[in-house]
CSV table of C-alpha atoms in Angstrom, one decimal:
chain,number,residue,atom,x,y,z
A,213,MET,CA,0.0,-0.2,-0.1
A,214,ASN,CA,1.2,3.6,-0.8
A,215,PRO,CA,2.2,5.4,2.4
A,216,SER,CA,0.1,8.3,1.6
A,217,SER,CA,-3.0,5.9,1.9
A,218,LEU,CA,-2.3,5.0,5.2
A,219,ALA,CA,-2.6,8.4,6.9
A,220,ALA,CA,-6.0,8.4,7.6
A,221,LYS,CA,-6.3,4.8,9.1
A,222,ASP,CA,-3.1,4.4,11.2
A,223,PRO,CA,-1.0,7.8,11.6
A,224,LEU,CA,1.8,5.5,13.1
A,225,SER,CA,2.0,3.0,10.6
A,226,ALA,CA,1.8,5.9,7.8
A,227,ARG,CA,5.1,7.6,9.3
A,228,THR,CA,6.8,4.1,9.3
A,229,SER,CA,5.7,3.7,5.9
A,230,LYS,CA,7.0,7.0,4.5
A,231,PHE,CA,10.3,6.2,6.5
A,232,SER,CA,10.8,3.3,4.9
A,233,ALA,CA,9.9,4.8,1.4
A,234,VAL,CA,12.3,7.6,2.2
A,235,LEU,CA,15.0,5.1,3.0
A,236,ARG,CA,14.6,2.9,-0.2
A,237,VAL,CA,14.5,5.8,-2.5
A,238,THR,CA,17.6,7.7,-1.0
A,239,SER,CA,19.6,4.5,-0.5
A,240,GLY,CA,19.7,4.3,-4.2
A,241,ASN,CA,20.4,7.9,-4.4
A,242,PHE,CA,23.5,7.4,-2.0
A,243,LEU,CA,24.9,4.6,-4.1
A,244,GLU,CA,24.6,6.5,-7.4
A,245,GLN,CA,26.2,9.5,-6.2
A,246,PHE,CA,28.8,7.5,-4.2
A,247,ASP,CA,29.9,6.2,-7.3
A,248,PHE,CA,29.8,9.6,-8.9
A,249,PHE,CA,32.0,11.4,-6.7
A,250,LEU,CA,34.7,8.8,-6.3
A,251,PHE,CA,36.0,10.0,-9.4
A,252,GLY,CA,36.5,13.5,-8.2
A,253,PHE,CA,37.9,12.3,-4.8
A,254,TYR,CA,40.7,10.3,-6.3
A,255,ALA,CA,41.4,12.7,-9.2
A,256,THR,CA,45.1,12.8,-8.6
A,257,GLN,CA,45.6,9.1,-8.6
A,258,ILE,CA,43.6,8.7,-11.8
A,259,ALA,CA,45.2,11.8,-13.4
A,260,ARG,CA,48.5,9.6,-12.8
A,261,VAL,CA,47.0,6.2,-14.1
A,262,PHE,CA,45.0,7.3,-17.0
A,263,PHE,CA,46.0,10.9,-18.0
A,264,PRO,CA,49.9,10.8,-17.5
A,265,SER,CA,52.0,14.0,-18.1
A,266,GLY,CA,54.9,15.8,-17.4
A,267,SER,CA,52.7,18.7,-15.9
A,268,GLU,CA,50.7,18.1,-12.6
A,269,PHE,CA,48.6,21.0,-13.9
A,270,ALA,CA,47.8,19.4,-17.1
A,271,SER,CA,47.1,15.9,-15.9
A,272,LEU,CA,44.6,17.4,-13.7
A,273,MET,CA,43.0,19.5,-16.1
A,274,LEU,CA,42.6,16.5,-18.2
A,275,THR,CA,41.1,14.6,-15.2
A,276,PHE,CA,38.8,17.2,-14.1
A,277,SER,CA,37.6,17.9,-17.9
A,278,VAL,CA,36.6,14.1,-17.9
A,279,PHE,CA,35.1,14.4,-14.7
A,280,GLY,CA,33.0,17.5,-16.2
A,281,ALA,CA,32.5,15.4,-19.6
A,282,GLY,CA,30.1,13.4,-17.3
A,283,PHE,CA,27.9,16.3,-16.4
A,284,LEU,CA,27.6,17.2,-20.3
A,285,MET,CA,25.6,14.0,-20.6
A,286,ARG,CA,23.2,15.0,-17.8
A,287,PRO,CA,20.8,17.3,-19.9
A,288,LEU,CA,20.6,14.4,-22.2
A,289,GLY,CA,19.6,11.9,-19.6
A,290,ALA,CA,17.6,14.2,-18.1
A,291,ILE,CA,15.2,14.4,-21.3
A,292,VAL,CA,15.4,10.9,-22.2
A,293,LEU,CA,15.2,9.3,-18.8
A,294,GLY,CA,13.4,12.1,-17.2
A,295,ALA,CA,10.7,11.7,-19.8
A,296,TYR,CA,10.5,8.0,-19.3
A,297,ILE,CA,10.2,8.3,-15.9
A,298,ASP,CA,7.1,10.6,-16.1
A,299,GLU,CA,5.7,7.9,-18.8
A,300,VAL,CA,6.2,4.8,-16.9
A,301,GLY,CA,6.4,5.9,-13.1
A,302,ARG,CA,8.6,6.8,-10.6
A,303,ARG,CA,9.6,3.3,-9.6
A,304,LYS,CA,10.3,1.7,-12.9
A,305,GLY,CA,12.5,4.9,-14.2
A,306,LEU,CA,14.6,4.7,-10.7
A,307,ILE,CA,15.5,0.9,-11.3
A,308,VAL,CA,16.8,2.0,-14.9
A,309,THR,CA,19.0,4.7,-13.4
A,310,LEU,CA,20.5,2.7,-11.0
A,311,SER,CA,21.1,-0.1,-13.7
A,312,ILE,CA,23.1,2.6,-15.9
A,313,MET,CA,25.0,4.1,-13.3
A,314,ALA,CA,26.2,0.8,-11.8
A,315,SER,CA,27.4,-0.2,-15.4
A,316,GLY,CA,29.5,3.2,-15.9
A,317,THR,CA,31.4,2.4,-12.4
A,318,ILE,CA,32.0,-1.1,-13.1
A,319,LEU,CA,33.5,-0.1,-16.4
A,320,ILE,CA,35.9,2.7,-14.5
A,321,ALA,CA,36.9,0.4,-11.8
A,322,CYS,CA,37.7,-2.3,-14.0
A,323,VAL,CA,39.6,-0.4,-16.8
A,324,PRO,CA,43.6,-1.1,-17.0
A,325,GLY,CA,46.0,1.9,-17.0
A,326,TYR,CA,47.5,3.9,-19.6
A,327,THR,CA,50.7,2.1,-19.6
A,328,THR,CA,48.9,-1.4,-20.2
A,329,ILE,CA,46.6,-0.5,-23.1
A,330,GLY,CA,47.6,2.9,-23.9
A,331,MET,CA,44.8,5.8,-25.1
A,332,LEU,CA,42.0,3.1,-24.9
A,333,ALA,CA,42.2,3.6,-21.2
A,334,PRO,CA,41.5,7.1,-20.8
A,335,ALA,CA,38.6,6.5,-23.6
A,336,LEU,CA,37.1,3.7,-21.6
A,337,VAL,CA,37.2,5.9,-18.8
A,338,LEU,CA,35.6,8.7,-20.5
A,339,VAL,CA,32.6,6.2,-21.7
A,340,GLY,CA,32.1,5.1,-17.8
A,341,ARG,CA,31.7,8.8,-16.9
A,342,LEU,CA,29.2,9.6,-19.8
A,343,LEU,CA,27.0,6.6,-18.7
A,344,GLN,CA,27.0,7.9,-15.2
A,345,GLY,CA,26.3,11.4,-16.3
A,346,PHE,CA,23.4,10.0,-18.4
A,347,SER,CA,21.9,8.1,-15.5
A,348,ALA,CA,22.4,11.0,-12.9
A,349,GLY,CA,20.5,13.3,-15.4
A,350,ALA,CA,17.4,11.9,-14.2
A,351,GLU,CA,18.5,10.2,-10.9
A,352,LEU,CA,18.2,13.7,-8.7
A,353,GLY,CA,15.0,14.6,-10.6
A,354,GLY,CA,13.2,11.4,-10.4
A,355,VAL,CA,14.2,11.0,-6.5
A,356,SER,CA,13.3,14.8,-5.6
A,357,VAL,CA,9.9,14.4,-7.2
A,358,TYR,CA,9.1,11.1,-5.6
A,359,LEU,CA,9.7,12.5,-2.1
A,360,ALA,CA,7.7,15.9,-3.2
A,361,GLU,CA,4.8,13.7,-4.4
A,362,MET,CA,5.0,11.4,-1.3
A,363,ALA,CA,5.4,14.2,1.3
A,364,SER,CA,2.7,14.8,4.0
A,365,PRO,CA,1.1,18.3,3.4
A,366,GLY,CA,3.2,21.2,4.3
A,367,ARG,CA,6.2,19.3,4.6
A,368,LYS,CA,7.6,19.1,0.9
A,369,GLY,CA,10.6,21.1,1.9
A,370,PHE,CA,11.6,18.9,4.6
A,371,TYR,CA,10.7,15.6,2.8
A,372,THR,CA,12.7,16.6,-0.6
A,373,SER,CA,15.7,17.7,1.5
A,374,TRP,CA,16.6,14.1,2.3
A,375,GLN,CA,17.6,13.7,-1.5
A,376,SER,CA,20.5,15.7,-1.0
A,377,ALA,CA,20.8,14.5,2.6
A,378,SER,CA,21.3,11.0,1.4
A,379,GLN,CA,24.2,12.3,-1.1
A,380,GLN,CA,25.8,13.8,2.1
A,381,VAL,CA,26.1,10.4,3.8
A,382,ALA,CA,28.0,9.4,0.2
A,383,ILE,CA,30.4,11.9,0.6
A,384,VAL,CA,31.3,11.0,4.4
A,385,VAL,CA,31.8,7.4,3.2
A,386,ALA,CA,33.5,8.2,0.6
A,387,ALA,CA,35.9,10.5,2.4
A,388,ALA,CA,36.2,7.9,5.2
A,389,LEU,CA,37.5,5.4,2.9
A,390,GLY,CA,40.0,7.4,1.6
A,391,TYR,CA,40.7,8.4,5.1
A,392,PHE,CA,41.2,4.6,6.1
A,393,LEU,CA,43.0,3.8,2.8
A,394,ASN,CA,45.6,6.5,3.5
A,395,SER,CA,46.1,5.2,7.2
A,396,TRP,CA,46.5,1.5,5.7
A,397,MET,CA,48.4,2.0,2.6
A,398,THR,CA,51.5,3.9,1.3
A,399,ALA,CA,51.0,6.6,-1.5
A,400,ASN,CA,52.6,4.6,-4.1
A,401,GLU,CA,49.8,1.8,-3.2
A,402,ILE,CA,46.9,3.9,-3.5
A,403,GLY,CA,48.1,5.5,-6.6
A,404,ALA,CA,48.7,2.1,-8.2
A,405,TRP,CA,45.6,0.2,-7.4
A,406,GLY,CA,44.4,1.1,-4.0
A,407,TRP,CA,42.1,4.2,-5.4
A,408,ARG,CA,40.2,1.2,-7.0
A,409,ILE,CA,38.9,-0.5,-4.0
A,410,PRO,CA,36.1,2.1,-3.1
A,411,PHE,CA,35.0,1.6,-6.7
A,412,PHE,CA,34.5,-2.1,-6.1
A,413,ILE,CA,32.9,-1.5,-2.8
A,414,GLY,CA,30.3,0.5,-4.8
A,415,CYS,CA,29.8,-2.2,-7.3
A,416,ALA,CA,29.4,-4.9,-4.4
A,417,ILE,CA,26.6,-3.4,-2.7
A,418,VAL,CA,24.7,-2.7,-6.4
A,419,PRO,CA,22.3,-5.9,-5.6
A,420,PHE,CA,21.2,-5.0,-2.2
A,421,ILE,CA,20.3,-1.2,-3.4
A,422,PHE,CA,18.3,-3.0,-6.5
A,423,PHE,CA,16.5,-5.1,-3.8
A,424,LEU,CA,15.3,-1.7,-2.0
A,425,ARG,CA,14.4,-0.2,-5.0
A,426,ARG,CA,12.4,-3.1,-6.6
A,427,SER,CA,10.1,-2.8,-3.4
A,428,LEU,CA,9.2,1.0,-3.7
A,429,GLN,CA,5.7,1.9,-4.3
A,430,GLU,CA,4.3,4.2,-6.9
A,431,THR,CA,3.2,7.5,-5.8
A,432,GLU,CA,-0.4,8.3,-5.7
A,433,GLU,CA,0.1,11.8,-7.4
A,434,PHE,CA,1.6,9.6,-10.4
A,435,LYS,CA,-1.4,7.3,-10.4
A,436,LYS,CA,-3.8,10.3,-10.4
A,437,GLN,CA,-2.7,11.8,-13.5
A,438,ARG,CA,-5.0,10.8,-16.6
A,439,HIS,CA,-2.2,11.4,-19.2
A,440,HIS,CA,1.3,10.4,-18.6
A,441,PRO,CA,3.3,12.1,-21.8
A,442,ARG,CA,5.5,10.5,-24.3
A,443,VAL,CA,9.2,11.6,-24.9
A,444,GLY,CA,7.8,14.0,-27.9
A,445,GLU,CA,5.2,15.5,-25.9
A,446,VAL,CA,7.8,16.1,-23.0
A,447,PHE,CA,10.1,18.1,-25.8
A,448,ARG,CA,7.3,20.2,-26.8
A,449,THR,CA,6.3,20.8,-23.3
A,450,MET,CA,10.0,21.8,-22.2
A,451,LEU,CA,10.2,24.2,-25.3
A,452,ALA,CA,7.0,25.8,-24.3
A,453,ASN,CA,8.1,26.4,-20.6
A,454,TRP,CA,11.9,27.2,-21.6
A,455,ARG,CA,12.0,30.4,-19.5
A,456,THR,CA,10.9,28.3,-16.3
A,457,VAL,CA,13.5,25.6,-17.3
A,458,PHE,CA,16.1,28.7,-17.6
A,459,ALA,CA,15.3,30.3,-14.4
A,460,GLY,CA,15.4,26.9,-12.8
A,461,MET,CA,19.0,26.3,-14.1
A,462,LEU,CA,20.1,29.7,-12.6
A,463,LEU,CA,18.4,28.7,-9.2
A,464,VAL,CA,20.4,25.5,-9.3
A,465,ALA,CA,23.6,27.4,-10.0
A,466,MET,CA,24.3,28.4,-6.6
A,467,THR,CA,23.7,25.0,-4.8
A,468,THR,CA,25.6,22.8,-7.4
A,469,THR,CA,28.8,25.2,-7.5
A,470,THR,CA,29.0,25.5,-3.6
A,471,PHE,CA,28.7,21.6,-3.4
A,472,TYR,CA,31.1,20.7,-5.6
A,473,LEU,CA,33.6,23.0,-4.3
A,474,ILE,CA,33.4,22.1,-0.8
A,475,THR,CA,33.0,18.2,-1.3
A,476,VAL,CA,34.6,16.8,-4.5
A,477,TYR,CA,37.2,19.7,-5.3
A,478,THR,CA,38.1,20.0,-1.3
A,479,PRO,CA,40.8,16.7,-1.2
A,480,THR,CA,42.6,18.2,-4.5
A,481,PHE,CA,42.3,21.8,-3.0
A,482,GLY,CA,43.9,20.9,0.0
A,483,ARG,CA,46.4,18.8,-1.2
A,484,THR,CA,47.8,20.7,-4.4
A,485,VAL,CA,47.0,24.1,-3.5
A,486,LEU,CA,47.0,24.6,0.4
A,487,LYS,CA,49.8,22.0,0.6
A,488,LEU,CA,47.9,20.2,3.4
A,489,THR,CA,48.3,16.6,4.3
A,490,THR,CA,45.9,14.1,2.6
A,491,ALA,CA,44.5,13.0,5.9
A,492,ASP,CA,43.7,16.8,7.0
A,493,SER,CA,41.8,17.4,3.4
A,494,LEU,CA,39.7,13.8,3.9
A,495,LEU,CA,39.1,14.9,7.4
A,496,VAL,CA,37.5,18.4,6.3
A,497,THR,CA,35.5,16.6,3.7
A,498,ILE,CA,34.1,14.1,6.6
A,499,CYS,CA,33.0,17.2,8.6
A,500,VAL,CA,31.7,19.2,5.7
A,501,GLY,CA,29.5,15.7,4.6
A,502,ILE,CA,28.3,15.9,8.4
A,503,SER,CA,27.7,19.7,8.3
A,504,ASN,CA,25.7,19.3,5.1
A,505,PHE,CA,23.6,16.4,6.1
A,506,ILE,CA,22.7,18.5,9.4
A,507,TRP,CA,21.9,22.0,7.7
A,508,LEU,CA,19.8,20.7,4.7
A,509,PRO,CA,16.6,19.0,6.5
A,510,ILE,CA,16.8,22.0,8.6
A,511,GLY,CA,16.7,24.5,5.4
A,512,GLY,CA,13.9,22.6,4.2
A,513,ALA,CA,11.8,22.3,7.4
A,514,LEU,CA,12.5,26.2,7.8
A,515,SER,CA,11.4,26.8,4.4
A,516,ASP,CA,8.1,25.1,4.8
A,517,ARG,CA,7.5,27.6,7.7
A,518,ILE,CA,8.8,30.8,6.4
A,519,GLY,CA,8.6,30.2,2.5
A,520,ARG,CA,11.2,29.3,0.1
A,521,ARG,CA,11.9,33.0,-1.1
A,522,PRO,CA,13.3,34.4,2.0
A,523,ILE,CA,15.8,31.7,2.4
A,524,LEU,CA,17.0,31.5,-1.0
A,525,ILE,CA,17.5,35.6,-1.0
A,526,ALA,CA,19.4,35.6,2.3
A,527,ILE,CA,21.9,32.6,1.7
A,528,THR,CA,22.7,34.2,-2.1
A,529,LEU,CA,23.5,37.6,-0.4
A,530,LEU,CA,25.5,36.1,2.1
A,531,ALA,CA,27.6,34.0,-0.5
A,532,ILE,CA,28.2,37.2,-2.7
A,533,CYS,CA,29.3,39.2,0.4
A,534,SER,CA,31.4,36.2,2.1
A,535,SER,CA,32.6,33.7,-0.1
A,536,TYR,CA,35.8,35.2,-1.7
A,537,PRO,CA,36.8,37.1,1.7
A,538,ALA,CA,36.6,33.6,3.6
A,539,LEU,CA,38.6,32.0,1.1
A,540,SER,CA,41.1,34.8,1.1
A,541,TRP,CA,41.6,34.6,4.9
A,542,LEU,CA,42.3,30.7,4.2
A,543,ALA,CA,44.5,31.1,1.7
A,544,ALA,CA,46.8,33.8,3.8
A,545,ALA,CA,47.7,30.9,6.2
A,546,PRO,CA,46.5,27.6,5.1
A,547,SER,CA,45.9,25.3,8.2
A,548,PHE,CA,43.4,22.5,9.1
A,549,GLY,CA,41.6,24.7,11.5
A,550,ARG,CA,41.3,27.8,8.6
A,551,MET,CA,40.1,25.1,6.2
A,552,LEU,CA,37.5,23.4,8.5
A,553,MET,CA,36.0,26.8,9.5
A,554,VAL,CA,35.8,28.1,6.0
A,555,LEU,CA,34.5,25.1,4.6
A,556,LEU,CA,31.9,24.6,7.3
A,557,TRP,CA,30.8,28.4,6.6
A,558,LEU,CA,30.3,27.4,2.8
A,559,SER,CA,28.5,24.1,4.2
A,560,PHE,CA,26.0,26.3,5.8
A,561,PHE,CA,25.1,28.4,2.6
A,562,PHE,CA,24.8,25.1,0.4
A,563,GLY,CA,22.7,23.2,3.5
A,564,MET,CA,20.0,26.0,4.1
A,565,TYR,CA,19.9,27.0,0.5
A,566,ASN,CA,19.6,23.5,-1.1
A,567,GLY,CA,17.0,22.6,1.5
A,568,ALA,CA,15.0,25.4,0.4
A,569,MET,CA,15.7,25.2,-3.6
A,570,VAL,CA,14.9,21.4,-4.1
A,571,ALA,CA,11.0,22.0,-2.9
A,572,ALA,CA,10.8,25.4,-4.9
A,573,LEU,CA,12.3,23.4,-8.2
A,574,THR,CA,9.5,20.9,-8.0
A,575,GLU,CA,7.0,23.3,-7.3
A,576,VAL,CA,7.8,25.5,-10.3
A,577,MET,CA,7.7,22.8,-12.9
A,578,PRO,CA,4.4,21.7,-14.8
A,579,ALA,CA,3.2,18.5,-13.2
A,580,ASN,CA,2.9,16.3,-16.1
A,581,VAL,CA,6.7,16.7,-16.8
A,582,ARG,CA,7.8,17.5,-13.5
A,583,VAL,CA,10.9,14.9,-13.3
A,584,ALA,CA,12.0,15.9,-16.8
A,585,GLY,CA,11.5,19.8,-16.0
A,586,PHE,CA,13.3,19.1,-12.6
A,587,SER,CA,16.0,17.1,-14.1
A,588,LEU,CA,16.6,19.3,-17.1
A,589,ALA,CA,17.1,22.6,-15.2
A,590,PHE,CA,19.3,20.7,-12.5
A,591,SER,CA,21.2,19.0,-15.1
A,592,LEU,CA,21.8,22.0,-17.2
A,593,ALA,CA,23.0,23.9,-14.0
A,594,THR,CA,25.4,21.1,-13.0
A,595,ALA,CA,26.8,20.9,-16.6
A,596,VAL,CA,27.6,24.6,-16.9
A,597,PHE,CA,28.4,25.4,-13.6
A,598,GLY,CA,28.9,22.7,-10.7
A,599,GLY,CA,30.5,19.7,-12.8
A,600,PHE,CA,33.3,21.9,-14.1
A,601,THR,CA,33.8,23.7,-10.7
A,602,PRO,CA,37.0,21.7,-9.9
A,603,ALA,CA,38.2,22.4,-13.6
A,604,VAL,CA,37.4,26.3,-13.4
A,605,SER,CA,39.1,26.5,-9.9
A,606,THR,CA,42.4,24.8,-11.1
A,607,TYR,CA,42.3,27.1,-13.9
A,608,LEU,CA,41.4,30.3,-12.1
A,609,ILE,CA,44.2,29.5,-9.5
A,610,GLN,CA,46.7,28.8,-12.6
A,611,VAL,CA,46.2,32.0,-14.5
A,612,THR,CA,45.7,34.7,-11.4
A,613,GLY,CA,48.0,32.9,-9.2
A,614,ASP,CA,45.3,33.4,-6.1
A,615,LYS,CA,44.9,30.5,-4.2
A,616,ALA,CA,41.3,32.2,-3.2
A,617,ALA,CA,40.2,32.6,-6.8
A,618,PRO,CA,37.7,30.0,-6.6
A,619,GLY,CA,35.7,32.4,-4.4
A,620,TYR,CA,35.0,34.6,-7.7
A,621,TRP,CA,33.3,31.5,-9.3
A,622,LEU,CA,31.3,30.7,-6.4
A,623,SER,CA,30.1,34.5,-6.0
A,624,PHE,CA,29.2,34.6,-9.4
A,625,ALA,CA,27.0,31.4,-9.1
A,626,ALA,CA,25.4,33.0,-6.0
A,627,VAL,CA,24.4,36.1,-8.3
A,628,CYS,CA,22.7,33.8,-10.7
A,629,GLY,CA,20.7,32.1,-7.9
A,630,LEU,CA,19.6,35.4,-6.6
A,631,VAL,CA,18.8,36.7,-10.0
A,632,ALA,CA,16.7,33.7,-10.6
A,633,THR,CA,14.9,33.7,-7.0
A,634,LEU,CA,13.9,37.1,-7.9
A,635,VAL,CA,12.4,36.2,-11.0
A,636,LEU,CA,10.6,33.2,-10.2
A,637,TYR,CA,9.1,34.5,-7.0
A,638,ARG,CA,8.1,38.1,-8.6
A,639,ARG,CA,4.5,39.1,-7.8
A,640,GLY,CA,2.3,36.7,-8.9
A,641,GLY,CA,5.1,34.5,-10.5
A,642,ALA,CA,4.9,30.7,-11.1
A,643,ALA,CA,6.8,29.9,-8.0
A,644,GLU,CA,4.3,31.9,-5.6
A,645,ARG,CA,1.0,30.2,-7.4
A,646,SER,CA,2.8,26.5,-7.3
A,647,ALA,CA,3.9,27.1,-3.7
A,648,THR,CA,0.4,28.3,-2.9
A,649,LEU,CA,-1.0,25.1,-4.2
A,650,ALA,CA,1.4,22.6,-2.7
């Protein structure tokens, strides 16, 4: 029985059923994001194995470019898989996205290095990243919409925040694995083969996640829809609502840029730019993941009480004013303590903003193409902003000589988020009307 149908009969059973549904859908999201982010965490090791070069900068840029290439596939996955999920249902679609992500991860984990098979090695790694990106294009949208549609009245922000919260668990687990590997193995052993261990762990738990997702129930809201659009209809609807999709992309720019800066890029930033130890960088990443996990449901629940708009505006203004100064303070005297304080400050931005933003994005999209619309806006933002944050940060530092230069990129993304919020929540705007009906 669907969780929402239990509420009137047995409130306790309804709460238990909803908790179970949240766990089942976000467990798959955890695995997909765990596999997806490992590539960024082990960028230095992957660069040496698959993209050898006489220049560390060139090697890292190649690796982060391949990392970013996965995000270029997200818009395509958002349209194709998002339309599929809108047509066949949330449950079936989320099983398909999990299958594709697992295929990409297995490929990356098993490909021999450049010294063994030459140029075929980076080519196969690229294919693996493209598969991961194609899958992730609809995964986040599918999970977010599922949570929004099963949420209790007036608690949509709180429920949808658990999509992102599950990602933070993935970040903590991936960083913790890296920390323990760093303790147990030498740097040469990790660079040669140890970095593959977390990828194999991700592959090993795929069957368990499949079992959880197979038992998901379809949402009542999807069942009530009289018409489920086919791919062609989705394309036409997206074109008709391109302004909403574009504004949604700008809304997501702030959250996706902050997220990849404080999680995926942190280990590399700490080691190669700030010259801190690998252990320090990974410990900071673990703390950031825990901090994100705490702030996300707080941001979502607060947005249910006071509205999405005040939170989105306040956080973007704070980010514009303080991102670069905070990173400059860190770069002036790098230390574990300073890096932890600065990244926890940025983590507060991410958690509060994203907790409100995800619910806002589900509310503004047309109901019959909600997954495709959400996924496309999110994927475009990730492809244009977030996914290339490590590469852009590396490039900005190289050309300016300023270790705090990533702060400029984050501030620009915050400006985009502020503009989008003002547009979507203008008087009588689509977001206000949708939020009123939610």
